[in-house]
XYZ file of C-alpha atoms in Angstrom:
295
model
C -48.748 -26.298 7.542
C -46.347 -24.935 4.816
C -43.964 -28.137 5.430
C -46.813 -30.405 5.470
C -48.413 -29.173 1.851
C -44.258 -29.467 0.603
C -44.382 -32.877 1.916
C -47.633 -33.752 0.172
C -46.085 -32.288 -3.339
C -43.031 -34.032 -3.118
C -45.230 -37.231 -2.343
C -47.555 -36.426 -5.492
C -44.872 -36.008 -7.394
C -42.634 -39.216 -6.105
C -45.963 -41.058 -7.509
C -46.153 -39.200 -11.051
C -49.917 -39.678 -12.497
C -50.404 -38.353 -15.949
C -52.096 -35.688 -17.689
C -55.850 -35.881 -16.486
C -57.674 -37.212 -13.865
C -56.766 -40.996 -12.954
C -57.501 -43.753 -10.234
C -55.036 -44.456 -7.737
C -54.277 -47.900 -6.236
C -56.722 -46.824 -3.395
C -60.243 -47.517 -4.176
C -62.149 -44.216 -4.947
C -59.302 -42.055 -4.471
C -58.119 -40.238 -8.096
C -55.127 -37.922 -8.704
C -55.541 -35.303 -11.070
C -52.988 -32.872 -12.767
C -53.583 -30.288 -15.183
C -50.357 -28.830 -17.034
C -52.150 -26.297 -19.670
C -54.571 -23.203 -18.880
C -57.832 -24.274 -19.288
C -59.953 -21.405 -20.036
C -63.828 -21.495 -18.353
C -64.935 -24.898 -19.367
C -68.384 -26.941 -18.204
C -68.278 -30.084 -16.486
C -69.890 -32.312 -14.660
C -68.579 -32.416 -10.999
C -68.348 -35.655 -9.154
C -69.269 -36.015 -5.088
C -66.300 -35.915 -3.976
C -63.656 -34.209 -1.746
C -60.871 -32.195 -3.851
C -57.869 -31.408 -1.865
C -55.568 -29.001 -3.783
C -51.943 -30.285 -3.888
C -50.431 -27.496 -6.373
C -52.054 -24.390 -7.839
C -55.540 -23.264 -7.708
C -58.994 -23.253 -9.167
C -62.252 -21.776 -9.482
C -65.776 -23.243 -9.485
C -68.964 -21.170 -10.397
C -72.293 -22.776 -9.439
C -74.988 -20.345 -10.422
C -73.857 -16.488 -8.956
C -71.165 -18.288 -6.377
C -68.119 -18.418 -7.288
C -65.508 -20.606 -5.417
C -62.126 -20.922 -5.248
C -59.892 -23.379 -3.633
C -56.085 -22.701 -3.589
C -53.051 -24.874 -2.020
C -53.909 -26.160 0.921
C -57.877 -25.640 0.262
C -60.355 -28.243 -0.572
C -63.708 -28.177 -2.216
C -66.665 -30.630 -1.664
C -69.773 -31.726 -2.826
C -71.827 -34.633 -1.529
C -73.657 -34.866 -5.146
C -73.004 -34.962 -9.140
C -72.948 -31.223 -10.254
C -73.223 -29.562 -13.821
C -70.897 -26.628 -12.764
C -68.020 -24.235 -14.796
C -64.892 -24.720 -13.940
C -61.501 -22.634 -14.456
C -57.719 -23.529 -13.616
C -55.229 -21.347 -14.502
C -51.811 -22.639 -14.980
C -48.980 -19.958 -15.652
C -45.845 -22.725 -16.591
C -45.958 -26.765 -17.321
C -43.387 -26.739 -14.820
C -46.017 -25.927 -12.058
C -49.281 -27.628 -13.211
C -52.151 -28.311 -11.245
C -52.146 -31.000 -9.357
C -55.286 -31.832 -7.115
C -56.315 -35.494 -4.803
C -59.732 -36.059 -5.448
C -61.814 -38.367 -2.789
C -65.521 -39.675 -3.866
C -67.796 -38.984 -1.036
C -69.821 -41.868 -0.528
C -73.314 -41.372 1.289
C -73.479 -44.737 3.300
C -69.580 -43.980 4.245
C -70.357 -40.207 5.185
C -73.652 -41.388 7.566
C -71.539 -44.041 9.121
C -68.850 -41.189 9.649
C -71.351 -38.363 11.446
C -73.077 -41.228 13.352
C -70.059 -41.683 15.139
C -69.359 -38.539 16.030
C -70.028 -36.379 19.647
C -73.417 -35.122 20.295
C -71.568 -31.292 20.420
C -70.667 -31.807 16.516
C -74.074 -33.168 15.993
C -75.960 -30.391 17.822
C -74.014 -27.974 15.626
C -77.214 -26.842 12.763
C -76.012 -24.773 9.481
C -79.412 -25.149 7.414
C -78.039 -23.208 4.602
C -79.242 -25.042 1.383
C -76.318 -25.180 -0.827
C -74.649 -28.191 -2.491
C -71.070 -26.903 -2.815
C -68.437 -26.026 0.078
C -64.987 -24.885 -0.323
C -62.292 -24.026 2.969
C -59.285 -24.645 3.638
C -57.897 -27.546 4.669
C -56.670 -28.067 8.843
C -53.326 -29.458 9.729
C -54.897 -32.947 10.391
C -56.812 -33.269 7.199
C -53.575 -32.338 5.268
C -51.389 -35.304 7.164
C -54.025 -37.442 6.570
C -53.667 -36.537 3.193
C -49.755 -36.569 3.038
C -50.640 -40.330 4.506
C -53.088 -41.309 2.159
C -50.834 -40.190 -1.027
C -47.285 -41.932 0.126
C -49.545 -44.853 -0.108
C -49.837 -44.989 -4.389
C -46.511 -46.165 -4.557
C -47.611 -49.171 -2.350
C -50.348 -51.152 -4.160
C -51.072 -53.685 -1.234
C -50.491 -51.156 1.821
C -53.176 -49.187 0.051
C -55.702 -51.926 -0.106
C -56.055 -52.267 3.337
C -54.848 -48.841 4.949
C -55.985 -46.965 2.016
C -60.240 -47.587 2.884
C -59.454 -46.528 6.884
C -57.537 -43.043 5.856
C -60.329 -42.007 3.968
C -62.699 -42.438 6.355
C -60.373 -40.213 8.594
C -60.201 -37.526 6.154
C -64.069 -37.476 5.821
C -64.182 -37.016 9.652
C -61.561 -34.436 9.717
C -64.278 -32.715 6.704
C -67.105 -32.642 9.288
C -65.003 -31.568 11.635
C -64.430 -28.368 9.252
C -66.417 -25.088 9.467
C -68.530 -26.540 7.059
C -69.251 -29.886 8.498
C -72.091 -29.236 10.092
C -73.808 -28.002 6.506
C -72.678 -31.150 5.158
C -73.684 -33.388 7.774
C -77.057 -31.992 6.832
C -77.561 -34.184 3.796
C -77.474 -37.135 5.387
C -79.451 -35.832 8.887
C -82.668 -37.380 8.159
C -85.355 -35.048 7.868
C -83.351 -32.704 7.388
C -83.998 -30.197 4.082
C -80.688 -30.966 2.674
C -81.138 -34.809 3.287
C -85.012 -34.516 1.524
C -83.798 -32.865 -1.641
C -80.081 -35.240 -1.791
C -82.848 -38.246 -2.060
C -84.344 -36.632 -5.311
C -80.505 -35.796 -6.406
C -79.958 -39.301 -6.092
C -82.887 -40.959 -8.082
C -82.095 -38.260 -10.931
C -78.818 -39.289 -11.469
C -79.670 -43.077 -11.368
C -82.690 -42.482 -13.801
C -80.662 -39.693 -16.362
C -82.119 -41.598 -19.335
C -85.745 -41.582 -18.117
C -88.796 -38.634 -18.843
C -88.399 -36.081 -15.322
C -91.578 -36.202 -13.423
C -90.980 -33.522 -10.892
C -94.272 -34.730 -8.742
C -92.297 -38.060 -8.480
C -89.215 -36.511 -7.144
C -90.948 -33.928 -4.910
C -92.869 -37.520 -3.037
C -89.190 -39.278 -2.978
C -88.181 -36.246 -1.254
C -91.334 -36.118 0.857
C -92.302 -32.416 0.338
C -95.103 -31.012 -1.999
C -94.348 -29.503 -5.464
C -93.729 -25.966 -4.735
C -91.430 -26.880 -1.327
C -89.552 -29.159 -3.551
C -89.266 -26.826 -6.768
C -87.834 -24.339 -3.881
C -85.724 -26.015 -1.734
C -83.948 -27.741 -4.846
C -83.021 -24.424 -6.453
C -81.665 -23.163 -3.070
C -79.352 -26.020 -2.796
C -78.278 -26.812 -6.904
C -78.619 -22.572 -8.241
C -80.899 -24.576 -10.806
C -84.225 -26.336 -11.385
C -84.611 -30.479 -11.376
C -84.846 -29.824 -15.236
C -82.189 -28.051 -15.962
C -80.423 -29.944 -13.463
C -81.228 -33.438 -15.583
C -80.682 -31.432 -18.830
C -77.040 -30.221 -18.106
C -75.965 -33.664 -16.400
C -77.595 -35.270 -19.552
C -75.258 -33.156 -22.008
C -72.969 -33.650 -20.324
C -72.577 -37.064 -20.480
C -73.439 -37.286 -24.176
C -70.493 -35.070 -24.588
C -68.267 -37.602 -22.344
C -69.776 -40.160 -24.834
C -68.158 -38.470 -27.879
C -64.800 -38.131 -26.526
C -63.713 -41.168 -24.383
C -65.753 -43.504 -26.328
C -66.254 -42.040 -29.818
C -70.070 -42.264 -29.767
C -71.869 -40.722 -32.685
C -74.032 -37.152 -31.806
C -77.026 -39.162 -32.414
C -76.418 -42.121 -30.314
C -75.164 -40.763 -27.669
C -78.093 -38.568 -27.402
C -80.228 -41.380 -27.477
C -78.282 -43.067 -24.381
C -78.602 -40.144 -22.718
C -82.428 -39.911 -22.500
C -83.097 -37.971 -26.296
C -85.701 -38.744 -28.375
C -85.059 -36.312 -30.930
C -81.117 -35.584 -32.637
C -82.317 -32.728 -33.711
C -83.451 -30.865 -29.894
C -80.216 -32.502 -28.594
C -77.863 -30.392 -31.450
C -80.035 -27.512 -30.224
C -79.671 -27.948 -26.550
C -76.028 -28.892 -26.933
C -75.110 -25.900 -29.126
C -76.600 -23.646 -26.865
C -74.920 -25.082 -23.739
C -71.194 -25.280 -25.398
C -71.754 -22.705 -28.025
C -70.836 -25.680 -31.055
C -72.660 -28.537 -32.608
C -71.814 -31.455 -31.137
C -69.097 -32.646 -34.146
C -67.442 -29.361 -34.643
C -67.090 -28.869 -30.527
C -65.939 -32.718 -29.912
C -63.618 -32.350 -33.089
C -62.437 -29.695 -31.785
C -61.485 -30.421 -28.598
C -59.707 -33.984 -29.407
C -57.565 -31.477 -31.899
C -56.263 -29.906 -28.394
């Protein structure tokens, strides 16, 4: 295991990414490396599979606190509002991380093809991140996957059937069979990921949490329930914080004004959206963008 994760740094490093997180020839796969402390930040957390190459990290998502060092991975099958912490102690040892986007259609067609004794396996336990570490085959997989970015047209065409291996290899895990639950229909976890999915595709539009308790095919109070359990919040603070969230990515990556990017976001009034922001990143929205782009 400890030659394999060298193997995978040295093949990180033979492919260089930048500062930040950035796409890799191989479709939905990102590298990311972080070279400065970042102190407790929020952000909003895509589905995917994080497989840490170098360092270590730490999630909180509500009272849980997670944290994946090298060798670990994290997951989540959905878009989270979460806060996130890395600690880096030298530039010379940043953190580096492979991040995989967890596609539903790709993770059903992955647990439909797997043996009726993984299938059998039942963890009901509502919760929408998971954190382990990471087994000798998911790590050469990995090592596989990454010697790849320095081979634009080998990763066109092997890139796609790795991944697929490494999600297998993550329901093989100890916490497969709690992610297989999301897309086990009728399963609890599958019911509420429907409602995840509709909010994220409808961020700009009023909630209507009657709506998204019939897309998930429970009542109001099962729903309300069941969707706390699994996200540590409720479907409006859920919307709220992704909604921030992406006004804020707005501001910095496309230098979108307060106001309109509050309006893009689903805002009908500048004014709430200063007050929501401030109180979710303790700035207005200049002083806390300015701010950061000063870093």
């Amino acid at each position: 295991m400890k030659d394999l994760a060298s193997q995978l740094l040295k093949a990180f490093n033979d492919y260089g990414p930048p500062e930040g997180t950035h796409p890799t020839p191989v479709t939905g796969v990102y590298c990311t490396k972080i070279s400065q402390d970042r102190p407790k930040s929020k952000l909003r957390w895509r589905a995917c599979l994080g497989i840490v190459v170098q360092g270590c990290k730490e999630i909180v998502l509500g009272r849980s606190v997670y944290r994946a060092e090298l060798s670990h991975f994290t997951a989540t099958p959905f878009e989270l509002p979460v806060t996130s912490r890395v600690p880096v102690q030298s530039k010379d040892k940043p953190f580096l991380a492979i991040l995989i986007e967890i596609n539903p259609q790709l993770l059903t067609e992955v647990a439909a093809q797997m043996s009726h004794d993984f299938l059998n396996e039942k963890d009901d336990t509502p919760r929408a991140l998971f954190a382990g570490e990471a087994d000798e085959q998911m790590l050469e997989a990995a090592l596989r996957l990454t010697k790849l970015f320095i081979k634009p047209e080998d990763a066109t065409v092997v890139g796609p059937l790795i991944v697929r291996e490494i999600l297998y290899y993550l329901l093989k895990t100890s916490q497969g069979s709690a992610i297989r639950q999301v897309v086990s229909s009728g399963s609890k976890m599958h019911q509420v990921s429907k409602a995840l999915f509709q909010l994220k595709s409808d961020l700009h539009q009023p909630i209507d949490v009657n709506e998204l308790a019939k897309v998930a095919s429970m009542s109001r109070s099962a729903f309300f329930k069941h969707f706390k359990e699994v996200t540590a919040m409720s479907p409006i603070q859920y919307q709220k914080r992704l909604r921030l969230l992406e006004a804020k990515r707005l501001m910095m990556d496309e230098n979108e004004t307060a106001e309109s990017s509050a309006f893009k976001v689903g805002y009908k009034s500048a004014s709430q959206f200063s007050r929501e922001y401030s109180r979710m990143f303790g700035k207005a929205p200049l002083k806390d963008v300015t701010a950061l782009k000063k870093r």
